[in-house]
Amino acid sequence: MSEAATPETFGFQAEVRQLLHLMVHSLYSDREIFLRELISNASDAADRLRFEALANAELVGDDELAIDIAIDRDAGTLTVADNGIGMSRDDIIEQLGTIAHSGTERYLESLTGDQQKDAQLIGQFGVGFYSAFIVAEEVEVASRRADLPAEDGVLWRSDGQGEYSLRQIEKTDRGTTVRLKLKSDANEFLQEVRIRSLIRKYSDHISFPVRMRASAAGDGEDDDETADEQTVNRAKALWTRPRTEVGDDEYIEFYRHIAHDFSDPLTWSHNRVEGKREYTSLLYVPSVAPFDLWNRESPKGVKLYVQRVFITDRATEFLPLYLRFVRGIVDCGDLSLNVSREMIQQDPAVGAMKSALTKRVLDLLGKLSNDDAAKYATFWEQFGTTLKEGLAEDPANRDKIAGLLRYNTTKSDGVAPDRSLGDYLGDAPDDQASIYYLLADSPLAARSSPHLEAFRERGIEVLLLSDRIDEWAMQYLDEYNGKSFRDIGRGELDLPGDDAAESIEAGDDKERKHLVKRIKRALRERVEEVRVSTRLKESAACLVLNEHDLGYQMRELLKASGQEAPAALPNLEINPSHPLIVKLAAENDDDRFETLSAVILDQAALAEGRQLDDPAAFVKRINDLLIETGSS
Ligand code: ADP
């Protein structure tokens, strides 16, 4: 290559600057990963060239696609060169100067300052190319896109401090050469043995040969490049090898390559399907959710290959949206190589593969839950909410998904969701008609809710649901193993062995009826109805929704999406044997009766962890009552 034009200087996007700074200062223990990242990029570039060559065979010519690593001890440089797709000037500005992920800024703000934790987080973010600056004081990238002439090469150079320079160069070979001028404390990466072992450790599964010249001298560009170059890695696509021959560490490295995630996956499934449709899939369940899992535009989908030729990174047609956390590859034997997005979408074979892969993932999760409770708990913590979306999205697999759900319940040890519906039914008496659940804003608020009192007394387990999508998701879960679901915060309760309720009604208690009417009058339009409760044992009162009213979570969801939720008033249920209600019944002064009733209503809301519409009015009423008590 020869340098032509004068260089121009550009500033890195602020997020890149921040990321570079964090990386250089937090990733000091795993510095070697930079090599994996660079080789991974080179391999992606070769994949992309091969894909473009499907339409334009001239792009590749006769060259073997390969990655060459060279060490120059005298100059203190390490070079990773590929003959892949390459980058144009615009590509390079966009790819090596900015970060495209939306939400990056917010993500970076969330970093903790704890180096070890941040290193993990940065890993998930996929630092890729920028990791070169962990070991290099200067990085030079010479690149030329495969479809551009030799004089349209670009040379990018930076010390990672906030700026980079660009100039046009002549580059005879297509592809990208990344040259690192190593920091003085990174000289270990000038040792050939060390580099070879790193290539074997991290890049064995790369489908292209990763080559190194045999002699340790290996400096200068005038050497006969092919003379004694050796392929260091296995250079065979990992998924094409038989399962029994692939070690766990190889699966894990491959995961890191495709998922750009430093952490280990929780589990994976590698399968070859033969017969009418031939395809291989290798699907992983990550152990950490990407920071943008909930962002609609965030990248998702599996890597698609057709007969080992890379087609796309983001094939979303092979798994449903609720399994978007799954990473992996699908290699189809019998799709056309010239597949377009439309063709993938319309191909009936793809639909059948999607059902099969969905089942495979659900079975894999089922197996994980049986084999390794701790890992499954991690899965649930990271992706449980996403999986719940499947209740709505995938009716055909609803039972399977229901079996994978985990809940915090009144029988749980702590607040972690550790009970399955199977556990619930296994412990419930056979004649219990329903699976009971309570919706609340947090596990703690659920746990202390007055609604649970009658259930505790009867020893009936209640699922405590506080995920923001629980109310929505439960609409799609009608039954499990023949038992229906029942929200205990709604409607009239009909509990087994509910003699208490009968005795109240049979007692035809005129006084109680009168009290209920008086409270209703006092609270006027703040409640729909006041009634005597069968739910309460210790608390004075609680709020109950009507059977078909929108619940609190759905209201919040609607509000968040800018919609008005239809108005609905709660019902107030009272516990007539509670001293406060007894006191209320004996109150002759109408004003005091009204104040007390309002306080009881607000307390019922507070006890469930709800916000009051008018907290100041509540405080004033309480103060009035306290002062009166004090002065009487
Ligand atoms: P990622 O690989 O996760 O996208 P990187 O920071 O490693 O992130 O790289 C950013 C982009 O730069 C890549 O997506 C690719 O478009 C481009 N790039 C990096 N290295 C190469 C290379 N060797 N050949 C061609 N393009 C490259």
XYZ file of C-alpha atoms and ligand atoms in Angstrom:
659
model
C 0.000 0.000 0.000
C 1.173 3.529 -0.570
C -0.108 6.696 1.022
C -1.556 9.340 -1.253
C -3.709 12.143 0.103
C -3.073 14.155 3.258
C -4.860 12.891 6.329
C -8.029 14.402 7.746
C -8.760 14.316 11.454
C -12.074 13.258 12.980
C -13.322 13.133 16.551
C -14.832 9.936 17.959
C -18.474 10.054 18.909
C -18.754 10.881 22.634
C -20.014 7.379 23.465
C -17.033 5.782 21.739
C -14.674 8.005 23.678
C -16.345 6.995 26.913
C -16.314 3.323 26.002
C -12.663 3.432 24.994
C -11.755 5.065 28.258
C -13.692 2.530 30.300
C -12.270 -0.366 28.389
C -8.670 0.647 28.629
C -9.064 1.220 32.349
C -11.235 -1.718 33.368
C -10.261 -4.595 31.133
C -6.788 -5.257 32.371
C -7.206 -8.886 33.407
C -8.441 -10.393 30.140
C -6.356 -8.305 27.803
C -5.810 -11.177 25.403
C -9.416 -11.105 24.227
C -8.548 -8.338 21.768
C -7.118 -10.994 19.453
C -10.306 -13.004 19.479
C -12.291 -9.860 18.667
C -10.075 -8.917 15.724
C -10.070 -12.430 14.304
C -13.812 -12.589 14.794
C -14.246 -9.369 12.784
C -11.958 -10.698 10.065
C -13.990 -13.889 9.888
C -17.248 -11.903 9.660
C -15.685 -9.881 6.830
C -14.806 -13.077 4.947
C -18.347 -14.374 5.535
C -19.814 -11.186 4.134
C -17.605 -11.268 1.072
C -18.660 -14.805 0.343
C -22.280 -13.739 0.640
C -21.861 -10.819 -1.763
C -19.986 -13.107 -4.125
C -23.147 -15.170 -4.532
C -24.422 -12.364 -6.730
C -21.046 -11.287 -8.084
C -18.523 -14.125 -8.261
C -15.731 -11.846 -9.453
C -15.474 -10.318 -6.012
C -13.670 -13.361 -4.628
C -11.719 -14.575 -7.626
C -9.433 -17.496 -6.958
C -8.113 -16.380 -3.597
C -8.608 -18.550 -0.610
C -10.383 -16.593 2.092
C -8.023 -16.504 5.051
C -6.782 -14.494 7.997
C -3.082 -13.805 8.372
C -1.418 -12.892 11.628
C 2.059 -11.425 11.669
C 4.409 -10.282 14.388
C 7.152 -7.732 13.921
C 9.299 -7.799 17.018
C 11.531 -4.947 15.954
C 8.691 -2.610 15.267
C 6.676 -3.927 18.207
C 3.615 -4.563 16.049
C 1.045 -7.289 15.661
C -0.988 -7.427 12.459
C -4.271 -9.142 11.659
C -5.019 -9.110 7.934
C -8.022 -10.456 6.097
C -9.060 -10.617 2.458
C -12.735 -10.221 3.275
C -15.263 -7.591 2.267
C -13.212 -4.576 3.410
C -14.464 -1.095 4.191
C -14.966 2.035 2.130
C -14.190 5.459 3.509
C -17.816 5.932 4.572
C -17.958 2.454 6.110
C -14.903 3.139 8.170
C -16.170 6.471 9.460
C -19.420 4.865 10.458
C -18.064 1.581 11.796
C -14.899 2.661 13.561
C -15.959 6.046 14.853
C -19.456 5.568 16.210
C -21.546 3.020 18.030
C -24.765 2.246 16.273
C -26.707 0.651 19.153
C -29.559 2.809 20.309
C -29.622 3.485 24.008
C -25.845 3.376 24.296
C -25.697 6.544 26.286
C -28.111 5.322 28.912
C -26.278 2.044 29.010
C -22.930 3.675 29.628
C -24.426 5.755 32.415
C -25.504 2.565 34.122
C -21.963 1.299 34.532
C -21.075 0.978 38.166
C -17.453 2.039 38.448
C -16.668 -1.409 39.854
C -14.033 -2.549 37.388
C -14.830 -6.212 37.444
C -18.541 -5.734 37.020
C -18.066 -3.142 34.328
C -15.705 -5.411 32.437
C -18.547 -7.956 32.303
C -21.029 -5.336 31.188
C -18.722 -3.971 28.561
C -18.292 -7.509 27.322
C -22.013 -7.914 26.827
C -22.093 -4.708 24.939
C -19.758 -6.205 22.343
C -16.692 -3.984 22.300
C -15.189 -5.746 19.319
C -12.729 -3.653 17.412
C -12.180 -1.092 20.154
C -10.655 -3.760 22.372
C -7.479 -3.310 20.298
C -6.769 -0.263 22.428
C -6.473 -2.411 25.525
C -3.043 -3.485 24.326
C -2.141 -0.988 21.617
C -0.893 2.572 21.925
C -1.687 3.098 18.278
C -3.956 1.226 15.881
C -3.732 1.470 12.136
C -6.432 0.054 9.856
C -5.789 -0.161 6.144
C -8.848 -1.264 4.229
C -10.335 -1.487 0.778
C -13.787 -2.664 -0.069
C -13.819 -5.616 -2.422
C -15.872 -3.806 -5.057
C -13.709 -0.646 -5.157
C -10.529 -0.041 -7.165
C -7.076 -0.213 -5.564
C -6.722 3.562 -5.279
C -9.830 3.774 -3.093
C -8.140 2.281 -0.067
C -8.343 4.085 3.286
C -5.916 4.305 6.137
C -7.407 4.900 9.568
C -5.104 5.646 12.459
C -5.715 6.469 16.109
C -4.149 6.395 19.558
C -7.600 5.883 21.043
C -7.550 9.252 22.781
C -10.517 10.921 21.152
C -9.514 11.423 17.553
C -8.591 9.419 14.516
C -7.119 10.350 11.181
C -8.130 9.122 7.746
C -6.403 9.274 4.438
C -6.891 7.740 1.052
C -4.297 5.133 0.090
C -3.653 2.712 -2.691
C -4.231 -0.839 -1.498
C -3.742 -3.618 -3.981
C -5.314 -6.412 -1.935
C -8.953 -6.131 -0.960
C -9.861 -6.507 2.692
C -8.610 -5.117 5.957
C -5.283 -5.072 7.736
C -5.309 -4.055 11.382
C -1.893 -3.238 12.775
C -1.398 -2.720 16.492
C 1.590 -0.860 17.873
C 1.688 -2.623 21.197
C 2.061 -0.829 24.509
C 5.345 -1.529 26.222
C 3.573 -3.606 28.882
C 1.912 -5.767 26.209
C 5.045 -7.249 24.713
C 3.909 -10.751 25.570
C 1.801 -10.514 22.421
C 4.954 -10.356 20.332
C 5.720 -13.965 21.223
C 4.755 -16.317 18.483
C 4.045 -19.216 20.831
C 1.693 -17.082 22.850
C -0.212 -15.903 19.781
C -0.481 -19.412 18.393
C -1.906 -20.693 21.625
C -4.389 -17.808 21.752
C -5.536 -18.560 18.220
C -6.099 -22.169 19.140
C -7.853 -21.225 22.328
C -10.184 -18.588 20.923
C -10.405 -19.045 17.199
C -10.252 -22.750 16.549
C -13.886 -22.796 15.439
C -13.513 -19.998 12.879
C -14.421 -21.432 9.471
C -11.506 -19.759 7.704
C -7.824 -20.607 8.074
C -6.005 -18.365 10.529
C -2.398 -18.465 9.372
C 0.941 -17.455 10.772
C 4.323 -17.539 9.261
C 6.436 -20.273 10.797
C 9.578 -18.264 11.469
C 9.626 -16.079 14.548
C 11.379 -13.374 12.550
C 8.317 -12.683 10.403
C 8.878 -8.978 9.929
C 8.519 -6.662 7.001
C 6.173 -6.937 4.101
C 8.750 -8.006 1.539
C 8.988 -11.550 2.829
C 7.608 -14.230 0.669
C 4.200 -14.270 2.288
C 3.143 -17.763 1.488
C 6.531 -19.433 1.870
C 6.035 -21.259 5.109
C 2.754 -20.003 6.322
C 0.920 -22.418 8.547
C -2.705 -22.680 9.392
C -2.958 -22.525 13.157
C -6.630 -23.192 13.744
C -8.825 -26.076 12.743
C -10.629 -23.914 10.153
C -13.800 -25.960 10.060
C -17.216 -24.526 10.890
C -17.894 -25.816 14.369
C -21.511 -26.758 13.770
C -20.550 -29.116 10.955
C -18.599 -31.300 13.371
C -20.294 -34.169 15.211
C -21.529 -33.210 18.662
C -19.430 -35.841 20.347
C -16.257 -34.299 19.001
C -16.877 -30.755 20.156
C -15.785 -29.857 23.676
C -17.736 -27.549 25.986
C -14.980 -24.955 25.851
C -15.217 -24.924 22.064
C -18.966 -24.448 22.219
C -18.444 -21.606 24.653
C -15.854 -19.875 22.482
C -18.121 -20.194 19.485
C -20.909 -18.622 21.488
C -18.694 -15.670 22.272
C -17.862 -15.268 18.626
C -21.456 -15.179 17.444
C -23.051 -13.457 20.420
C -20.345 -10.905 21.182
C -20.831 -11.756 24.820
C -17.971 -12.378 27.243
C -20.015 -14.413 29.690
C -20.643 -18.140 29.395
C -23.964 -19.331 27.983
C -26.210 -21.260 30.377
C -26.876 -24.104 27.987
C -27.063 -24.969 24.302
C -28.485 -27.433 21.849
C -26.708 -28.623 18.735
C -28.712 -30.643 16.227
C -28.632 -31.888 12.735
C -31.976 -32.658 11.131
C -31.971 -34.934 8.158
C -34.690 -36.102 5.825
C -37.140 -33.905 4.021
C -35.564 -30.715 5.244
C -31.927 -30.755 6.084
C -30.565 -28.259 8.506
C -28.252 -27.874 11.437
C -28.972 -25.639 14.383
C -26.812 -24.601 17.289
C -28.805 -22.536 19.757
C -27.607 -20.995 22.997
C -29.345 -19.588 26.046
C -27.202 -16.692 27.364
C -26.666 -16.117 31.069
C -27.051 -12.351 30.913
C -29.718 -10.307 29.172
C -28.359 -7.750 26.724
C -28.969 -4.226 27.935
C -31.353 -3.566 25.055
C -33.518 -6.683 25.301
C -36.593 -4.503 25.671
C -35.750 -2.147 22.868
C -37.919 -2.890 19.860
C -35.193 -1.956 17.408
C -32.455 -3.923 19.117
C -30.802 -6.611 17.008
C -32.295 -10.076 17.323
C -32.495 -13.307 15.417
C -30.081 -16.087 14.635
C -27.211 -16.200 12.202
C -28.372 -17.854 9.017
C -26.119 -19.918 6.783
C -27.093 -21.832 3.681
C -24.782 -24.734 2.979
C -22.184 -23.084 5.197
C -22.339 -19.785 3.371
C -23.202 -16.926 5.673
C -26.445 -15.179 4.678
C -27.435 -12.853 7.512
C -26.782 -12.065 11.170
C -30.356 -11.333 12.005
C -32.668 -13.961 10.631
C -35.783 -13.334 12.720
C -37.915 -15.891 10.913
C -36.636 -18.928 12.755
C -37.730 -18.177 16.294
C -40.689 -16.293 17.794
C -40.162 -12.871 19.335
C -40.513 -14.131 22.903
C -37.415 -16.285 22.384
C -35.406 -13.329 21.072
C -32.791 -13.870 23.783
C -31.650 -17.080 22.078
C -28.393 -16.723 20.128
C -27.141 -19.183 17.596
C -26.874 -20.293 14.027
C -29.083 -22.155 11.615
C -27.482 -23.695 8.548
C -30.012 -24.824 5.971
C -29.125 -27.450 3.455
C -31.975 -26.858 1.087
C -32.753 -23.176 0.936
C -31.631 -21.476 -2.232
C -28.315 -19.701 -1.856
C -29.827 -16.595 -3.372
C -32.349 -16.248 -0.587
C -33.928 -12.894 -0.045
C -35.800 -11.809 3.035
C -39.119 -12.267 1.218
C -38.194 -15.746 0.154
C -37.316 -16.709 3.685
C -40.618 -15.344 4.913
C -42.666 -17.161 2.319
C -40.877 -20.476 2.361
C -43.162 -23.024 4.065
C -40.082 -24.982 5.078
C -38.989 -22.016 7.182
C -42.307 -22.006 9.028
C -41.892 -25.692 9.851
C -38.335 -25.075 11.005
C -39.542 -22.273 13.230
C -41.994 -24.606 15.005
C -39.328 -27.254 15.389
C -36.704 -24.814 16.699
C -39.211 -23.232 19.082
C -39.989 -26.641 20.524
C -36.309 -27.379 20.747
C -35.635 -24.251 22.783
C -38.597 -24.867 25.091
C -37.441 -28.444 25.637
C -33.916 -27.229 26.275
C -35.262 -24.882 28.945
C -37.354 -27.697 30.414
C -34.265 -29.838 30.635
C -32.268 -27.040 32.229
C -34.975 -26.564 34.853
C -34.826 -30.263 35.727
C -31.066 -30.611 35.670
C -29.779 -27.428 37.209
C -32.012 -25.359 39.461
C -29.388 -22.665 40.012
C -28.832 -22.089 36.308
C -32.542 -22.130 35.691
C -33.007 -19.496 38.384
C -30.459 -17.338 36.536
C -32.316 -17.898 33.302
C -35.585 -16.957 34.919
C -34.181 -13.834 36.499
C -32.770 -12.640 33.179
C -35.408 -13.769 30.717
C -38.488 -14.882 32.651
C -40.440 -11.764 31.753
C -39.583 -12.210 28.076
C -40.673 -15.837 28.141
C -44.039 -14.829 29.634
C -44.763 -12.902 26.443
C -45.020 -16.306 24.823
C -48.317 -16.970 26.634
C -49.851 -14.386 24.313
C -47.656 -14.883 21.269
C -47.616 -18.645 21.007
C -50.940 -20.297 21.949
C -49.813 -23.602 20.438
C -47.043 -23.935 23.026
C -48.913 -22.375 25.917
C -48.837 -25.493 28.090
C -45.128 -25.955 27.566
C -44.470 -22.320 28.423
C -46.745 -22.519 31.464
C -44.678 -25.434 32.710
C -41.566 -23.257 32.542
C -43.005 -20.348 34.532
C -41.634 -19.651 37.983
C -43.410 -17.701 40.671
C -42.772 -16.224 43.996
C -45.634 -17.520 46.144
C -46.774 -17.525 49.735
C -44.811 -20.769 50.072
C -41.543 -19.376 48.702
C -38.601 -19.021 51.033
C -37.737 -15.477 50.078
C -38.818 -13.162 47.322
C -37.170 -15.151 44.530
C -39.533 -16.838 42.063
C -38.864 -20.476 42.908
C -42.222 -22.260 42.498
C -43.559 -23.783 39.307
C -47.237 -24.387 38.575
C -46.405 -28.077 38.908
C -45.083 -27.461 42.434
C -48.247 -25.527 43.216
C -50.647 -28.220 42.078
C -48.495 -30.945 43.604
C -48.973 -29.373 47.031
C -52.603 -28.321 46.630
C -55.473 -30.601 47.712
C -57.108 -32.333 44.731
C -60.438 -30.623 45.274
C -58.974 -27.116 45.082
C -60.696 -25.752 41.998
C -58.416 -22.867 41.141
C -54.860 -21.646 41.123
C -54.978 -18.425 43.105
C -52.859 -15.388 42.354
C -52.437 -11.844 43.566
C -51.175 -8.913 41.487
C -49.082 -6.288 43.230
C -46.434 -3.698 42.507
C -43.588 -5.531 44.189
C -42.951 -8.883 45.861
C -42.860 -7.148 49.233
C -46.147 -5.341 48.712
C -47.687 -8.645 47.617
C -46.423 -10.467 50.659
C -48.033 -8.088 53.142
C -51.273 -7.603 51.244
C -54.464 -7.945 53.339
C -55.898 -10.044 50.514
C -53.784 -12.971 51.610
C -55.216 -13.243 55.116
C -58.033 -15.676 54.379
C -55.683 -17.795 52.273
C -53.032 -17.933 54.943
C -55.599 -19.047 57.453
C -56.685 -21.884 55.195
C -53.140 -22.788 54.164
C -53.882 -22.112 50.488
C -50.895 -21.123 48.377
C -51.147 -17.910 46.363
C -48.922 -16.866 43.453
C -47.576 -13.367 44.019
C -47.268 -11.581 40.688
C -45.382 -8.333 40.462
C -43.840 -8.337 36.994
C -45.166 -5.355 35.087
C -46.569 -7.608 32.364
C -48.164 -10.193 34.683
C -51.715 -8.907 34.517
C -51.527 -8.758 30.725
C -49.913 -12.190 30.437
C -52.426 -13.823 32.821
C -55.234 -12.947 30.437
C -53.810 -15.600 28.146
C -53.399 -18.275 30.761
C -56.834 -19.793 31.282
C -55.882 -23.014 32.914
C -53.085 -25.347 33.802
C -53.647 -29.098 34.100
C -57.379 -28.534 34.179
C -57.284 -25.922 36.952
C -58.406 -22.380 36.232
C -56.653 -19.249 37.444
C -58.275 -16.878 39.899
C -57.177 -13.301 40.706
C -57.875 -12.922 44.427
C -57.966 -9.148 44.206
C -61.192 -9.214 42.188
C -64.839 -10.008 42.624
C -66.440 -12.016 45.407
C -64.329 -14.789 46.826
C -65.683 -18.265 47.096
C -63.174 -20.174 49.143
C -63.394 -23.840 50.075
C -64.761 -24.299 53.579
C -65.973 -20.719 53.690
C -68.290 -21.046 56.660
C -67.430 -17.593 57.900
C -69.046 -16.032 54.851
C -72.182 -18.076 55.264
C -72.511 -17.254 58.920
C -72.319 -13.571 58.152
C -75.010 -13.814 55.526
C -77.129 -16.210 57.530
C -76.778 -13.887 60.505
C -78.627 -11.246 58.484
C -76.896 -8.659 60.492
C -78.948 -5.510 60.250
C -76.315 -3.459 62.014
C -73.720 -4.456 59.508
C -75.960 -3.589 56.629
C -76.563 -0.214 58.151
C -72.831 0.344 58.691
C -72.023 -0.600 55.101
C -74.611 1.898 53.847
C -73.272 4.620 56.088
C -69.701 4.104 54.886
C -70.823 4.130 51.262
C -72.606 7.417 51.876
C -69.525 8.867 53.585
C -67.161 7.852 50.769
C -69.636 8.703 48.013
C -67.987 8.596 44.565
C -64.670 7.270 45.804
C -65.860 3.652 45.841
C -68.205 1.560 43.769
C -69.563 -0.557 46.553
C -68.896 -1.249 50.232
C -69.342 -4.788 51.544
C -68.464 -7.126 54.352
C -65.367 -9.130 53.523
C -64.660 -12.831 53.555
C -61.022 -12.096 52.720
C -59.890 -10.390 55.887
C -58.700 -11.727 59.226
C -56.338 -9.128 60.709
C -56.793 -6.032 58.573
C -59.639 -3.570 58.834
C -60.338 -3.213 55.132
C -59.154 -3.937 51.622
C -59.847 -2.848 48.060
C -61.329 -5.259 45.550
C -61.703 -4.804 41.816
C -64.713 -5.870 39.818
C -64.326 -9.005 37.765
C -63.771 -7.235 34.444
C -62.192 -3.950 35.432
C -58.706 -3.140 34.243
C -56.206 -3.802 36.997
C -53.487 -1.487 38.239
C -50.734 -2.896 36.025
C -52.787 -2.645 32.847
C -53.599 0.958 33.767
C -49.908 1.706 34.128
C -49.137 -0.001 30.798
C -51.854 2.016 29.077
C -50.667 5.227 30.699
C -47.085 4.505 29.628
C -48.254 4.091 26.045
C -50.106 7.405 26.216
C -53.656 6.014 26.443
C -56.439 6.850 28.857
C -57.571 3.937 30.974
C -61.371 3.772 31.364
C -62.504 4.904 34.809
C -63.306 2.185 37.340
C -63.879 2.509 41.061
C -62.710 -0.102 43.557
C -64.970 -1.815 46.046
C -64.172 -1.426 49.726
C -64.452 -4.575 51.804
C -64.494 -4.255 55.576
C -63.763 -6.618 58.420
C -66.562 -5.972 60.979
C -64.703 -7.628 63.837
C -61.676 -5.368 63.521
C -61.489 -2.854 66.437
C -61.248 0.081 64.044
C -64.454 -0.930 62.271
C -66.116 -1.566 65.632
C -65.094 1.924 66.647
C -66.387 3.311 63.375
C -69.733 1.619 63.875
C -70.062 3.277 67.247
C -69.237 6.742 65.936
C -72.190 9.101 66.174
C -70.571 12.273 64.933
C -71.051 12.405 61.163
C -67.925 14.434 60.454
C -65.731 12.096 62.431
C -67.420 9.124 60.801
C -66.566 10.562 57.407
C -62.954 11.256 58.354
C -62.476 7.771 59.753
C -64.059 6.148 56.704
C -61.762 8.103 54.404
C -58.726 7.087 56.461
C -59.762 3.422 56.320
C -60.140 3.645 52.545
C -56.718 5.272 52.101
C -55.090 2.780 54.439
C -56.493 -0.071 52.377
C -54.813 1.421 49.305
C -51.545 1.990 51.157
C -51.501 -1.550 52.519
C -51.433 -2.798 48.937
C -48.576 -0.478 48.091
C -50.693 1.889 45.990
C -50.211 5.609 45.576
C -52.900 7.797 47.085
C -54.674 10.277 44.830
C -54.409 12.948 47.507
C -51.696 12.064 50.048
C -51.819 15.496 51.704
C -55.494 15.066 52.546
C -54.701 11.699 54.105
C -51.947 13.195 56.263
C -54.264 15.956 57.405
C -57.022 13.517 58.393
C -54.591 11.356 60.334
C -53.197 14.411 62.116
C -56.673 15.605 63.014
C -57.440 12.214 64.498
C -54.145 12.081 66.403
C -54.610 15.545 67.853
C -58.156 14.759 68.927
C -57.044 11.543 70.599
C -54.235 13.391 72.323
C -56.453 16.163 73.655
C -59.379 13.995 74.717
P -19.155 -5.687 15.906
O -18.207 -6.625 15.278
O -19.734 -6.171 17.177
O -20.166 -5.112 14.975
P -16.840 -4.022 16.091
O -16.553 -2.808 16.906
O -15.921 -5.155 16.255
O -18.324 -4.415 16.404
O -16.816 -3.621 14.577
C -17.650 -2.612 14.112
C -17.873 -2.786 12.643
O -16.671 -2.485 11.919
C -18.210 -4.189 12.213
O -19.590 -4.449 12.371
C -17.795 -4.165 10.748
O -18.822 -3.563 9.969
C -16.608 -3.247 10.757
N -15.368 -4.025 10.779
C -14.565 -4.279 11.826
N -13.516 -5.047 11.460
C -13.674 -5.293 10.147
C -12.928 -6.044 9.178
N -11.824 -6.716 9.491
N -13.400 -6.059 7.902
C -14.522 -5.384 7.554
N -15.270 -4.689 8.425
C -14.846 -4.634 9.708
